[in-house]
PDB file of C-alpha atoms in Angstrom:
ATOM      1  CA  PHE A1241      14.222   9.909   4.949  1.00  0.00           C
ATOM      2  CA  GLN A1242      17.343  12.072   4.969  1.00  0.00           C
ATOM      3  CA  LYS A1243      18.652  13.164   1.557  1.00  0.00           C
ATOM      4  CA  VAL A1244      17.824   9.755   0.084  1.00  0.00           C
ATOM      5  CA  SER A1245      18.800   9.065  -3.519  1.00  0.00           C
ATOM      6  CA  VAL A1246      18.414   5.824  -5.476  1.00  0.00           C
ATOM      7  CA  VAL A1247      20.166   5.077  -8.760  1.00  0.00           C
ATOM      8  CA  ILE A1248      19.279   1.883 -10.652  1.00  0.00           C
ATOM      9  CA  ASN A1249      21.172   0.888 -13.786  1.00  0.00           C
ATOM     10  CA  GLY A1250      22.597   4.377 -14.046  1.00  0.00           C
ATOM     11  CA  VAL A1251      19.165   6.046 -13.827  1.00  0.00           C
ATOM     12  CA  ALA A1252      18.333   8.309 -10.874  1.00  0.00           C
ATOM     13  CA  ILE A1253      14.988   7.019  -9.549  1.00  0.00           C
ATOM     14  CA  LEU A1254      14.894   9.140  -6.384  1.00  0.00           C
ATOM     15  CA  LYS A1255      16.743  12.411  -5.833  1.00  0.00           C
ATOM     16  CA  ASP A1256      17.414  13.930  -2.404  1.00  0.00           C
ATOM     17  CA  ILE A1257      14.221  12.792  -0.696  1.00  0.00           C
ATOM     18  CA  ASP A1258      13.780  14.540   2.656  1.00  0.00           C
ATOM     19  CA  LEU A1259      10.710  13.282   4.457  1.00  0.00           C
ATOM     20  CA  GLN A1260       9.524  12.823   8.027  1.00  0.00           C
ATOM     21  CA  ILE A1261       6.554  10.554   8.770  1.00  0.00           C
ATOM     22  CA  GLN A1262       5.054  11.012  12.217  1.00  0.00           C
ATOM     23  CA  SER A1263       4.588   7.758  14.122  1.00  0.00           C
ATOM     24  CA  GLY A1264       0.956   6.625  13.943  1.00  0.00           C
ATOM     25  CA  SER A1265       0.123   8.944  11.050  1.00  0.00           C
ATOM     26  CA  THR A1266      -0.832   8.239   7.448  1.00  0.00           C
ATOM     27  CA  LEU A1267       1.342   9.428   4.578  1.00  0.00           C
ATOM     28  CA  ALA A1268       0.059   9.252   1.014  1.00  0.00           C
ATOM     29  CA  ILE A1269       2.317   9.279  -2.038  1.00  0.00           C
ATOM     30  CA  VAL A1270       0.962  10.185  -5.465  1.00  0.00           C
ATOM     31  CA  GLY A1271       2.525  10.845  -8.833  1.00  0.00           C
ATOM     32  CA  ARG A1272       2.523   9.794 -12.437  1.00  0.00           C
ATOM     33  CA  VAL A1273       3.704   6.366 -13.604  1.00  0.00           C
ATOM     34  CA  GLY A1274       7.481   6.052 -13.214  1.00  0.00           C
ATOM     35  CA  SER A1275       7.802   9.006 -10.830  1.00  0.00           C
ATOM     36  CA  GLY A1276       9.443   6.943  -8.048  1.00  0.00           C
ATOM     37  CA  LYS A1277       6.475   6.305  -5.721  1.00  0.00           C
ATOM     38  CA  THR A1278       7.001   2.548  -5.393  1.00  0.00           C
ATOM     39  CA  THR A1279      10.739   2.973  -4.756  1.00  0.00           C
ATOM     40  CA  ILE A1280      10.025   4.967  -1.579  1.00  0.00           C
ATOM     41  CA  GLY A1281       7.868   2.140  -0.252  1.00  0.00           C
ATOM     42  CA  ARG A1282      10.453  -0.519  -1.095  1.00  0.00           C
ATOM     43  CA  LEU A1283      13.221   1.287   0.818  1.00  0.00           C
ATOM     44  CA  ILE A1284      11.537   0.827   4.192  1.00  0.00           C
ATOM     45  CA  PRO A1285      11.583  -3.025   4.335  1.00  0.00           C
ATOM     46  CA  ARG A1286      15.016  -2.963   2.614  1.00  0.00           C
ATOM     47  CA  MET A1287      13.838  -4.529  -0.611  1.00  0.00           C
ATOM     48  CA  ILE A1288      16.265  -2.078  -2.177  1.00  0.00           C
ATOM     49  CA  GLN A1289      19.052   0.052  -0.705  1.00  0.00           C
ATOM     50  CA  ALA A1290      19.596   3.780  -1.038  1.00  0.00           C
ATOM     51  CA  ASN A1291      22.754   4.882  -2.848  1.00  0.00           C
ATOM     52  CA  ARG A1292      22.963   8.012  -0.747  1.00  0.00           C
ATOM     53  CA  GLY A1293      21.248   9.285   2.395  1.00  0.00           C
ATOM     54  CA  MET A1294      19.570   7.398   5.217  1.00  0.00           C
ATOM     55  CA  VAL A1295      16.216   5.781   5.918  1.00  0.00           C
ATOM     56  CA  LEU A1296      15.528   5.724   9.659  1.00  0.00           C
ATOM     57  CA  ILE A1297      12.841   4.238  11.894  1.00  0.00           C
ATOM     58  CA  ASP A1298      12.631   5.729  15.383  1.00  0.00           C
ATOM     59  CA  GLY A1299      16.047   7.267  14.777  1.00  0.00           C
ATOM     60  CA  MET A1300      17.725   3.981  13.783  1.00  0.00           C
ATOM     61  CA  ALA A1301      18.958   3.361  10.246  1.00  0.00           C
ATOM     62  CA  VAL A1302      17.008   0.495   8.664  1.00  0.00           C
ATOM     63  CA  ASP A1303      20.221  -1.255   7.635  1.00  0.00           C
ATOM     64  CA  GLN A1304      21.143  -1.479  11.335  1.00  0.00           C
ATOM     65  CA  ILE A1305      17.909  -3.314  12.193  1.00  0.00           C
ATOM     66  CA  PRO A1306      18.040  -7.125  11.762  1.00  0.00           C
ATOM     67  CA  LEU A1307      16.105  -7.913   8.601  1.00  0.00           C
ATOM     68  CA  GLN A1308      13.767 -10.406  10.287  1.00  0.00           C
ATOM     69  CA  VAL A1309      12.955  -7.936  13.056  1.00  0.00           C
ATOM     70  CA  LEU A1310      12.372  -5.137  10.532  1.00  0.00           C
ATOM     71  CA  ARG A1311      10.118  -7.112   8.213  1.00  0.00           C
ATOM     72  CA  SER A1312       8.138  -8.730  11.031  1.00  0.00           C
ATOM     73  CA  ALA A1313       6.970  -5.222  11.970  1.00  0.00           C
ATOM     74  CA  ILE A1314       5.871  -4.345   8.426  1.00  0.00           C
ATOM     75  CA  GLY A1315       2.745  -5.275   6.498  1.00  0.00           C
ATOM     76  CA  TYR A1316       3.512  -4.688   2.822  1.00  0.00           C
ATOM     77  CA  VAL A1317       1.132  -5.032  -0.124  1.00  0.00           C
ATOM     78  CA  PRO A1318       3.088  -4.660  -3.387  1.00  0.00           C
ATOM     79  CA  GLN A1319       1.646  -3.803  -6.781  1.00  0.00           C
ATOM     80  CA  ASP A1320       2.281  -7.338  -8.021  1.00  0.00           C
ATOM     81  CA  THR A1321       0.953  -9.800  -5.483  1.00  0.00           C
ATOM     82  CA  PHE A1322       2.667 -13.177  -5.270  1.00  0.00           C
ATOM     83  CA  LEU A1323       0.373 -15.974  -4.131  1.00  0.00           C
ATOM     84  CA  PHE A1324       1.281 -19.631  -3.742  1.00  0.00           C
ATOM     85  CA  SER A1325      -0.435 -22.752  -5.047  1.00  0.00           C
ATOM     86  CA  ASP A1326      -1.867 -23.458  -1.612  1.00  0.00           C
ATOM     87  CA  THR A1327      -5.071 -22.819   0.315  1.00  0.00           C
ATOM     88  CA  LEU A1328      -6.455 -19.337   0.772  1.00  0.00           C
ATOM     89  CA  ARG A1329      -6.009 -19.906   4.496  1.00  0.00           C
ATOM     90  CA  ASN A1330      -2.265 -20.553   4.156  1.00  0.00           C
ATOM     91  CA  ASN A1331      -1.799 -17.666   1.724  1.00  0.00           C
ATOM     92  CA  ILE A1332      -3.391 -15.264   4.215  1.00  0.00           C
ATOM     93  CA  SER A1333      -1.474 -16.585   7.233  1.00  0.00           C
ATOM     94  CA  LEU A1334       1.886 -16.860   5.416  1.00  0.00           C
ATOM     95  CA  GLY A1335       4.673 -16.385   7.956  1.00  0.00           C
ATOM     96  CA  MET A1336       2.184 -16.338  10.843  1.00  0.00           C
ATOM     97  CA  GLU A1337       2.277 -19.916  12.137  1.00  0.00           C
ATOM     98  CA  THR A1338       0.455 -18.882  15.304  1.00  0.00           C
ATOM     99  CA  ALA A1339      -2.480 -17.280  13.447  1.00  0.00           C
ATOM    100  CA  SER A1340      -5.824 -18.526  14.753  1.00  0.00           C
ATOM    101  CA  GLU A1341      -9.004 -19.123  12.754  1.00  0.00           C
ATOM    102  CA  GLU A1342     -10.361 -15.945  14.311  1.00  0.00           C
ATOM    103  CA  ASP A1343      -7.299 -13.969  13.132  1.00  0.00           C
ATOM    104  CA  ILE A1344      -7.648 -15.287   9.582  1.00  0.00           C
ATOM    105  CA  MET A1345     -11.386 -14.534   9.421  1.00  0.00           C
ATOM    106  CA  TRP A1346     -10.808 -11.049  10.839  1.00  0.00           C
ATOM    107  CA  ALA A1347      -8.150 -10.305   8.198  1.00  0.00           C
ATOM    108  CA  ALA A1348     -10.435 -11.617   5.444  1.00  0.00           C
ATOM    109  CA  GLU A1349     -13.244  -9.380   6.673  1.00  0.00           C
ATOM    110  CA  VAL A1350     -11.003  -6.304   6.811  1.00  0.00           C
ATOM    111  CA  SER A1351      -9.897  -6.913   3.217  1.00  0.00           C
ATOM    112  CA  GLN A1352     -13.478  -7.703   2.132  1.00  0.00           C
ATOM    113  CA  LEU A1353     -12.283 -11.074   0.796  1.00  0.00           C
ATOM    114  CA  SER A1354     -14.804 -12.824   3.051  1.00  0.00           C
ATOM    115  CA  LYS A1355     -17.596 -11.486   0.813  1.00  0.00           C
ATOM    116  CA  ASP A1356     -16.354 -13.844  -1.925  1.00  0.00           C
ATOM    117  CA  PHE A1357     -16.154 -17.007   0.183  1.00  0.00           C
ATOM    118  CA  SER A1358     -19.357 -18.309  -1.397  1.00  0.00           C
ATOM    119  CA  ASP A1359     -17.553 -18.273  -4.760  1.00  0.00           C
ATOM    120  CA  PHE A1360     -14.828 -20.619  -3.470  1.00  0.00           C
ATOM    121  CA  PRO A1361     -15.652 -24.369  -3.479  1.00  0.00           C
ATOM    122  CA  THR A1362     -14.316 -24.999   0.028  1.00  0.00           C
ATOM    123  CA  GLY A1363     -14.003 -21.478   1.440  1.00  0.00           C
ATOM    124  CA  LEU A1364     -10.683 -20.788   3.118  1.00  0.00           C
ATOM    125  CA  ASP A1365      -9.546 -24.331   2.314  1.00  0.00           C
ATOM    126  CA  THR A1366      -9.838 -23.750  -1.438  1.00  0.00           C
ATOM    127  CA  VAL A1367      -6.494 -24.328  -3.168  1.00  0.00           C
ATOM    128  CA  ILE A1368      -5.645 -21.535  -5.568  1.00  0.00           C
ATOM    129  CA  GLY A1369      -3.306 -21.935  -8.530  1.00  0.00           C
ATOM    130  CA  GLU A1370       0.286 -20.731  -8.738  1.00  0.00           C
ATOM    131  CA  ARG A1371       0.389 -16.940  -8.391  1.00  0.00           C
ATOM    132  CA  GLY A1372      -3.342 -17.083  -7.622  1.00  0.00           C
ATOM    133  CA  VAL A1373      -4.270 -17.833 -11.231  1.00  0.00           C
ATOM    134  CA  THR A1374      -7.769 -18.958 -10.226  1.00  0.00           C
ATOM    135  CA  LEU A1375      -8.545 -15.612  -8.560  1.00  0.00           C
ATOM    136  CA  SER A1376      -9.599 -12.330 -10.120  1.00  0.00           C
ATOM    137  CA  GLY A1377      -7.261  -9.346  -9.892  1.00  0.00           C
ATOM    138  CA  GLY A1378      -9.364  -7.862  -7.093  1.00  0.00           C
ATOM    139  CA  GLN A1379      -9.408 -11.133  -5.144  1.00  0.00           C
ATOM    140  CA  LYS A1380      -5.620 -11.369  -5.395  1.00  0.00           C
ATOM    141  CA  GLN A1381      -5.211  -7.862  -4.029  1.00  0.00           C
ATOM    142  CA  ARG A1382      -7.682  -8.479  -1.209  1.00  0.00           C
ATOM    143  CA  THR A1383      -5.833 -11.692  -0.275  1.00  0.00           C
ATOM    144  CA  ALA A1384      -2.593  -9.683  -0.133  1.00  0.00           C
ATOM    145  CA  ILE A1385      -4.242  -7.035   2.064  1.00  0.00           C
ATOM    146  CA  ALA A1386      -5.477  -9.765   4.422  1.00  0.00           C
ATOM    147  CA  ARG A1387      -1.935 -11.200   4.545  1.00  0.00           C
ATOM    148  CA  ALA A1388      -0.548  -7.762   5.463  1.00  0.00           C
ATOM    149  CA  VAL A1389      -3.066  -6.835   8.159  1.00  0.00           C
ATOM    150  CA  ILE A1390      -3.178 -10.224   9.933  1.00  0.00           C
ATOM    151  CA  ARG A1391       0.202  -9.446  11.488  1.00  0.00           C
ATOM    152  CA  ARG A1392      -1.205  -6.178  12.897  1.00  0.00           C
ATOM    153  CA  PRO A1393       1.897  -4.352  11.669  1.00  0.00           C
ATOM    154  CA  LYS A1394       3.527  -1.313  13.190  1.00  0.00           C
ATOM    155  CA  ILE A1395       4.134  -0.050   9.647  1.00  0.00           C
ATOM    156  CA  LEU A1396       1.578  -0.708   6.894  1.00  0.00           C
ATOM    157  CA  ILE A1397       2.598  -0.053   3.283  1.00  0.00           C
ATOM    158  CA  LEU A1398      -0.092  -0.260   0.588  1.00  0.00           C
ATOM    159  CA  ASP A1399       1.355   0.179  -2.902  1.00  0.00           C
ATOM    160  CA  ASP A1400      -1.579   0.676  -5.276  1.00  0.00           C
ATOM    161  CA  ALA A1401      -3.185  -2.091  -3.242  1.00  0.00           C
ATOM    162  CA  MET A1402      -6.703  -1.367  -4.499  1.00  0.00           C
ATOM    163  CA  ALA A1403      -6.037  -0.713  -8.162  1.00  0.00           C
ATOM    164  CA  SER A1404      -7.967  -3.860  -9.168  1.00  0.00           C
ATOM    165  CA  VAL A1405     -11.040  -3.351  -6.981  1.00  0.00           C
ATOM    166  CA  ASP A1406     -14.024  -1.152  -7.811  1.00  0.00           C
ATOM    167  CA  THR A1407     -14.507   2.139  -5.996  1.00  0.00           C
ATOM    168  CA  ASN A1408     -17.311   0.819  -3.765  1.00  0.00           C
ATOM    169  CA  THR A1409     -15.162  -2.100  -2.566  1.00  0.00           C
ATOM    170  CA  GLU A1410     -12.256   0.302  -2.111  1.00  0.00           C
ATOM    171  CA  GLN A1411     -14.364   2.489   0.187  1.00  0.00           C
ATOM    172  CA  GLU A1412     -15.460  -0.562   2.190  1.00  0.00           C
ATOM    173  CA  ILE A1413     -11.858  -1.757   2.569  1.00  0.00           C
ATOM    174  CA  MET A1414     -10.646   1.700   3.596  1.00  0.00           C
ATOM    175  CA  SER A1415     -13.448   1.881   6.166  1.00  0.00           C
ATOM    176  CA  GLN A1416     -12.483  -1.539   7.580  1.00  0.00           C
ATOM    177  CA  LEU A1417      -8.796  -0.562   7.591  1.00  0.00           C
ATOM    178  CA  GLN A1418      -9.345   2.416   9.887  1.00  0.00           C
ATOM    179  CA  ASP A1419      -8.823   0.387  13.074  1.00  0.00           C
ATOM    180  CA  VAL A1420      -5.623  -1.170  11.670  1.00  0.00           C
ATOM    181  CA  MET A1421      -4.316   2.199  10.494  1.00  0.00           C
ATOM    182  CA  ALA A1422      -5.054   3.739  13.897  1.00  0.00           C
ATOM    183  CA  GLN A1423      -2.494   1.337  15.377  1.00  0.00           C
ATOM    184  CA  SER A1424       0.072   1.713  12.569  1.00  0.00           C
ATOM    185  CA  THR A1425       2.170   4.184  10.678  1.00  0.00           C
ATOM    186  CA  THR A1426       0.613   3.874   7.225  1.00  0.00           C
ATOM    187  CA  ILE A1427       2.003   4.654   3.783  1.00  0.00           C
ATOM    188  CA  LEU A1428      -0.531   4.756   0.965  1.00  0.00           C
ATOM    189  CA  ILE A1429       0.913   4.757  -2.548  1.00  0.00           C
ATOM    190  CA  SER A1430      -1.800   5.258  -5.123  1.00  0.00           C
ATOM    191  CA  HIS A1431      -2.840   6.844  -8.370  1.00  0.00           C
ATOM    192  CA  ARG A1432      -6.401   7.181  -7.036  1.00  0.00           C
ATOM    193  CA  ILE A1433      -7.045  10.436  -5.201  1.00  0.00           C
ATOM    194  CA  SER A1434     -10.096   8.838  -3.549  1.00  0.00           C
ATOM    195  CA  THR A1435      -7.738   6.439  -1.746  1.00  0.00           C
ATOM    196  CA  VAL A1436      -5.424   9.103  -0.343  1.00  0.00           C
ATOM    197  CA  GLN A1437      -7.380  12.289   0.218  1.00  0.00           C
ATOM    198  CA  SER A1438      -7.984  11.719   3.954  1.00  0.00           C
ATOM    199  CA  ALA A1439      -4.269  11.082   4.708  1.00  0.00           C
ATOM    200  CA  ASP A1440      -2.573  13.242   7.340  1.00  0.00           C
ATOM    201  CA  GLN A1441       0.159  14.198   4.862  1.00  0.00           C
ATOM    202  CA  ILE A1442       0.291  13.832   1.078  1.00  0.00           C
ATOM    203  CA  ILE A1443       3.346  14.193  -1.119  1.00  0.00           C
ATOM    204  CA  ALA A1444       3.430  14.377  -4.895  1.00  0.00           C
ATOM    205  CA  ILE A1445       6.478  12.908  -6.627  1.00  0.00           C
ATOM    206  CA  ASN A1446       7.684  13.961 -10.051  1.00  0.00           C
ATOM    207  CA  GLU A1447      10.847  12.643 -11.727  1.00  0.00           C
ATOM    208  CA  GLY A1448      12.148  11.305  -8.419  1.00  0.00           C
ATOM    209  CA  ARG A1449      11.659  14.480  -6.387  1.00  0.00           C
ATOM    210  CA  ILE A1450       9.044  15.654  -3.897  1.00  0.00           C
ATOM    211  CA  VAL A1451       7.400  18.581  -5.656  1.00  0.00           C
ATOM    212  CA  GLU A1452       4.327  19.098  -3.456  1.00  0.00           C
ATOM    213  CA  LYS A1453       3.534  18.400   0.191  1.00  0.00           C
ATOM    214  CA  GLY A1454       0.447  19.051   2.303  1.00  0.00           C
ATOM    215  CA  THR A1455      -3.104  17.927   2.973  1.00  0.00           C
ATOM    216  CA  HIS A1456      -5.693  17.236   0.265  1.00  0.00           C
ATOM    217  CA  THR A1457      -7.170  20.716   0.699  1.00  0.00           C
ATOM    218  CA  ASP A1458      -3.721  22.344   0.555  1.00  0.00           C
ATOM    219  CA  LEU A1459      -2.697  20.545  -2.617  1.00  0.00           C
ATOM    220  CA  VAL A1460      -5.961  21.129  -4.485  1.00  0.00           C
ATOM    221  CA  ALA A1461      -5.569  24.838  -3.729  1.00  0.00           C
ATOM    222  CA  GLN A1462      -1.961  24.828  -5.021  1.00  0.00           C
ATOM    223  CA  GLY A1463      -3.129  23.891  -8.512  1.00  0.00           C
ATOM    224  CA  GLY A1464      -0.150  21.633  -9.259  1.00  0.00           C
ATOM    225  CA  ILE A1465       0.260  17.955 -10.174  1.00  0.00           C
ATOM    226  CA  TYR A1466      -2.046  16.744  -7.398  1.00  0.00           C
ATOM    227  CA  ALA A1467      -4.803  19.176  -8.312  1.00  0.00           C
ATOM    228  CA  GLU A1468      -4.487  18.173 -11.968  1.00  0.00           C
ATOM    229  CA  MET A1469      -4.838  14.477 -11.078  1.00  0.00           C
ATOM    230  CA  TYR A1470      -7.811  15.272  -8.829  1.00  0.00           C
ATOM    231  CA  ARG A1471      -9.673  17.257 -11.492  1.00  0.00           C
ATOM    232  CA  TYR A1472      -9.021  14.614 -14.147  1.00  0.00           C
ATOM    233  CA  GLN A1473     -10.303  11.808 -11.913  1.00  0.00           C
ATOM    234  CA  GLN A1474     -13.359  13.824 -10.897  1.00  0.00           C
ATOM    235  CA  LEU A1475     -14.184  14.422 -14.558  1.00  0.00           C
ATOM    236  CA  THR A1476     -13.660  10.743 -15.430  1.00  0.00           C
ATOM    237  CA  GLN A1477     -15.996   9.699 -12.590  1.00  0.00           C
ATOM    238  CA  GLU A1478     -18.661  12.188 -13.682  1.00  0.00           C
ATOM    239  CA  LEU A1479     -18.511  10.878 -17.260  1.00  0.00           C
ATOM    240  CA  ARG A1480     -18.941   7.297 -16.002  1.00  0.00           C
ATOM    241  CA  GLU A1481     -22.015   8.307 -14.032  1.00  0.00           C
ATOM    242  CA  PHE A1482     -23.495  10.357 -16.872  1.00  0.00           C
TER     243      PHE A1482
END
């Protein structure tokens, strides 16, 4: 990202974002609601365009890469998952006509969706309602994660992808994702510090600007926004366990 700014309906969402993500590494993005985290993730697959500055992949501007080529290399899990009134199998393998049964089962295991197969009348062949109305919030998110990882993407973007799963399931998914992430450049966007604290690089966004950058240990020591979020979430967890 080189001096990237995004203005939507006259409001500056991102302001002069300078950011380099090392190939094969994991970047985490944290910040309060409305800070601009999701916008950074949406710029990479060209779901939105920057008003100023450039987004580059391997030195090439994303708007110079054919859209189909760009998006075929990206696994993207948005905050709001869109599922079709079709089978679980077809929702997972969407856009992957060559996906084998083994591929689909592997993706379902990575996302921990396979643990719920006994709840579905006909397993992977169960037809879910429009937008996945018959699934819980966590099942929807896990289906979306399976859909993203089945393509074994070069770039994996998870935008609050585990907000609807409990912390134990989150830890299991993150453990299963390690092999996928080892082969990808990963961007984790989350409000949960537990999701991001092992990332190679963490940035904190506030009012559209990068205000903190470093590792988990660095940012806790700085005592800024990240440290405040970390302490608050630690306290909340302790009160739940009390």
